[in-house]
Amino acid sequence: MGLGLLHFDGRVIDDDGRPLLESDDGEELMHVEPGIVVALGSRPMESPGTLYVTSRRVIWLSDADKGKGYAVDFLSLSLHTVSRDLETYPFPCIYTQVFDP
């Protein structure tokens, strides 16, 4: 598993479309949150998708584009906070900084 923000398209081949985890290394699914929008830097927001929190990383998979997704290992998250400042962003969000070597 690499550091930084990684493109992720590993989906389990079944009806739920959940991410393929590294179960050989003990990775477990801890939480699923549907209807999550991702905004990377100044780029436009992605269409809604599902956020998966595992025992090792955070994975976001697009609902509209089944080939699009991102994953961040917890060791790459250098800062995260809940932001409710509507002058900074148009609605409450989780702000993160990702360490990318």
CSV table of C-alpha atoms in Angstrom, one decimal, residues 7-94:
chain,number,residue,atom,x,y,z
A,7,HIS,CA,-6.6,6.2,-7.4
A,8,PHE,CA,-8.6,3.2,-6.4
A,9,ASP,CA,-10.8,1.0,-8.5
A,10,GLY,CA,-10.8,-2.3,-6.6
A,11,ARG,CA,-14.4,-3.3,-6.2
A,12,VAL,CA,-15.6,-6.7,-5.1
A,13,ILE,CA,-17.4,-8.4,-7.9
A,14,ASP,CA,-20.9,-8.7,-6.5
A,15,ASP,CA,-24.1,-6.7,-6.0
A,16,ASP,CA,-22.9,-4.5,-3.2
A,17,GLY,CA,-19.9,-2.9,-5.1
A,18,ARG,CA,-17.8,-2.7,-1.9
A,19,PRO,CA,-14.1,-2.2,-2.1
A,20,LEU,CA,-11.7,-5.1,-2.2
A,21,LEU,CA,-9.8,-5.0,1.1
A,22,GLU,CA,-6.4,-6.4,1.9
A,23,SER,CA,-7.8,-9.1,4.2
A,24,ASP,CA,-4.5,-11.0,4.1
A,25,ASP,CA,-3.0,-8.0,6.0
A,26,GLY,CA,-5.9,-7.9,8.5
A,27,GLU,CA,-7.8,-4.9,6.9
A,28,GLU,CA,-11.4,-4.9,8.0
A,29,LEU,CA,-14.4,-2.7,7.0
A,30,MET,CA,-15.4,-0.5,10.0
A,31,HIS,CA,-17.9,2.0,8.6
A,32,VAL,CA,-19.9,2.8,5.4
A,33,GLU,CA,-21.3,6.2,4.6
A,34,PRO,CA,-23.3,6.7,1.4
A,35,GLY,CA,-24.0,10.0,-0.3
A,36,ILE,CA,-20.5,11.5,0.2
A,37,VAL,CA,-19.1,14.2,-2.2
A,38,VAL,CA,-15.4,14.6,-2.6
A,39,ALA,CA,-13.6,17.8,-3.6
A,40,LEU,CA,-9.9,17.7,-4.3
A,41,GLY,CA,-8.1,21.0,-4.1
A,42,SER,CA,-9.7,23.6,-6.4
A,43,ARG,CA,-11.1,21.0,-8.8
A,44,PRO,CA,-14.9,20.7,-9.1
A,45,MET,CA,-16.7,18.4,-6.7
A,46,GLU,CA,-17.1,14.8,-7.7
A,47,SER,CA,-20.6,13.3,-8.1
A,48,PRO,CA,-21.8,11.6,-4.9
A,49,GLY,CA,-20.3,8.3,-3.9
A,50,THR,CA,-19.8,6.0,-0.8
A,51,LEU,CA,-17.1,6.5,1.8
A,52,TYR,CA,-15.6,3.3,3.4
A,53,VAL,CA,-13.6,3.5,6.5
A,54,THR,CA,-11.4,0.4,7.1
A,55,SER,CA,-9.0,-0.5,9.9
A,56,ARG,CA,-6.2,0.9,7.6
A,57,ARG,CA,-7.5,3.6,5.2
A,58,VAL,CA,-10.3,5.7,3.9
A,59,ILE,CA,-11.8,4.7,0.5
A,60,TRP,CA,-14.2,6.7,-1.6
A,61,LEU,CA,-15.9,5.1,-4.6
A,62,SER,CA,-18.1,7.0,-7.1
A,63,ASP,CA,-21.7,5.9,-7.5
A,64,ALA,CA,-21.9,7.3,-11.1
A,65,ASP,CA,-18.5,6.2,-12.5
A,66,LYS,CA,-17.8,2.7,-11.3
A,67,GLY,CA,-14.1,3.0,-12.4
A,68,LYS,CA,-13.5,6.1,-10.2
A,69,GLY,CA,-12.3,6.0,-6.6
A,70,TYR,CA,-9.6,7.2,-4.2
A,71,ALA,CA,-7.9,5.7,-1.2
A,72,VAL,CA,-5.8,7.3,1.6
A,73,ASP,CA,-3.9,5.3,4.1
A,74,PHE,CA,-4.3,6.6,7.6
A,75,LEU,CA,-0.5,7.2,7.8
A,76,SER,CA,-0.9,9.7,5.0
A,77,LEU,CA,-3.5,11.9,6.8
A,78,SER,CA,-1.5,14.6,8.4
A,79,LEU,CA,-4.5,16.8,9.4
A,80,HIS,CA,-8.2,16.4,9.5
A,81,THR,CA,-11.0,18.5,11.0
A,82,VAL,CA,-14.7,19.2,10.7
A,83,SER,CA,-15.2,22.6,9.1
A,84,ARG,CA,-18.5,24.5,9.4
A,85,ASP,CA,-17.1,27.8,8.0
A,86,LEU,CA,-19.5,28.5,5.2
A,87,GLU,CA,-17.2,31.3,3.9
A,88,THR,CA,-14.5,28.7,3.3
A,89,TYR,CA,-16.7,26.0,1.8
A,90,PRO,CA,-20.5,26.1,0.9
A,91,PHE,CA,-21.5,23.5,3.4
A,92,PRO,CA,-20.0,21.6,6.4
A,93,CYS,CA,-17.3,19.2,5.5
A,94,ILE,CA,-14.3,17.2,6.7
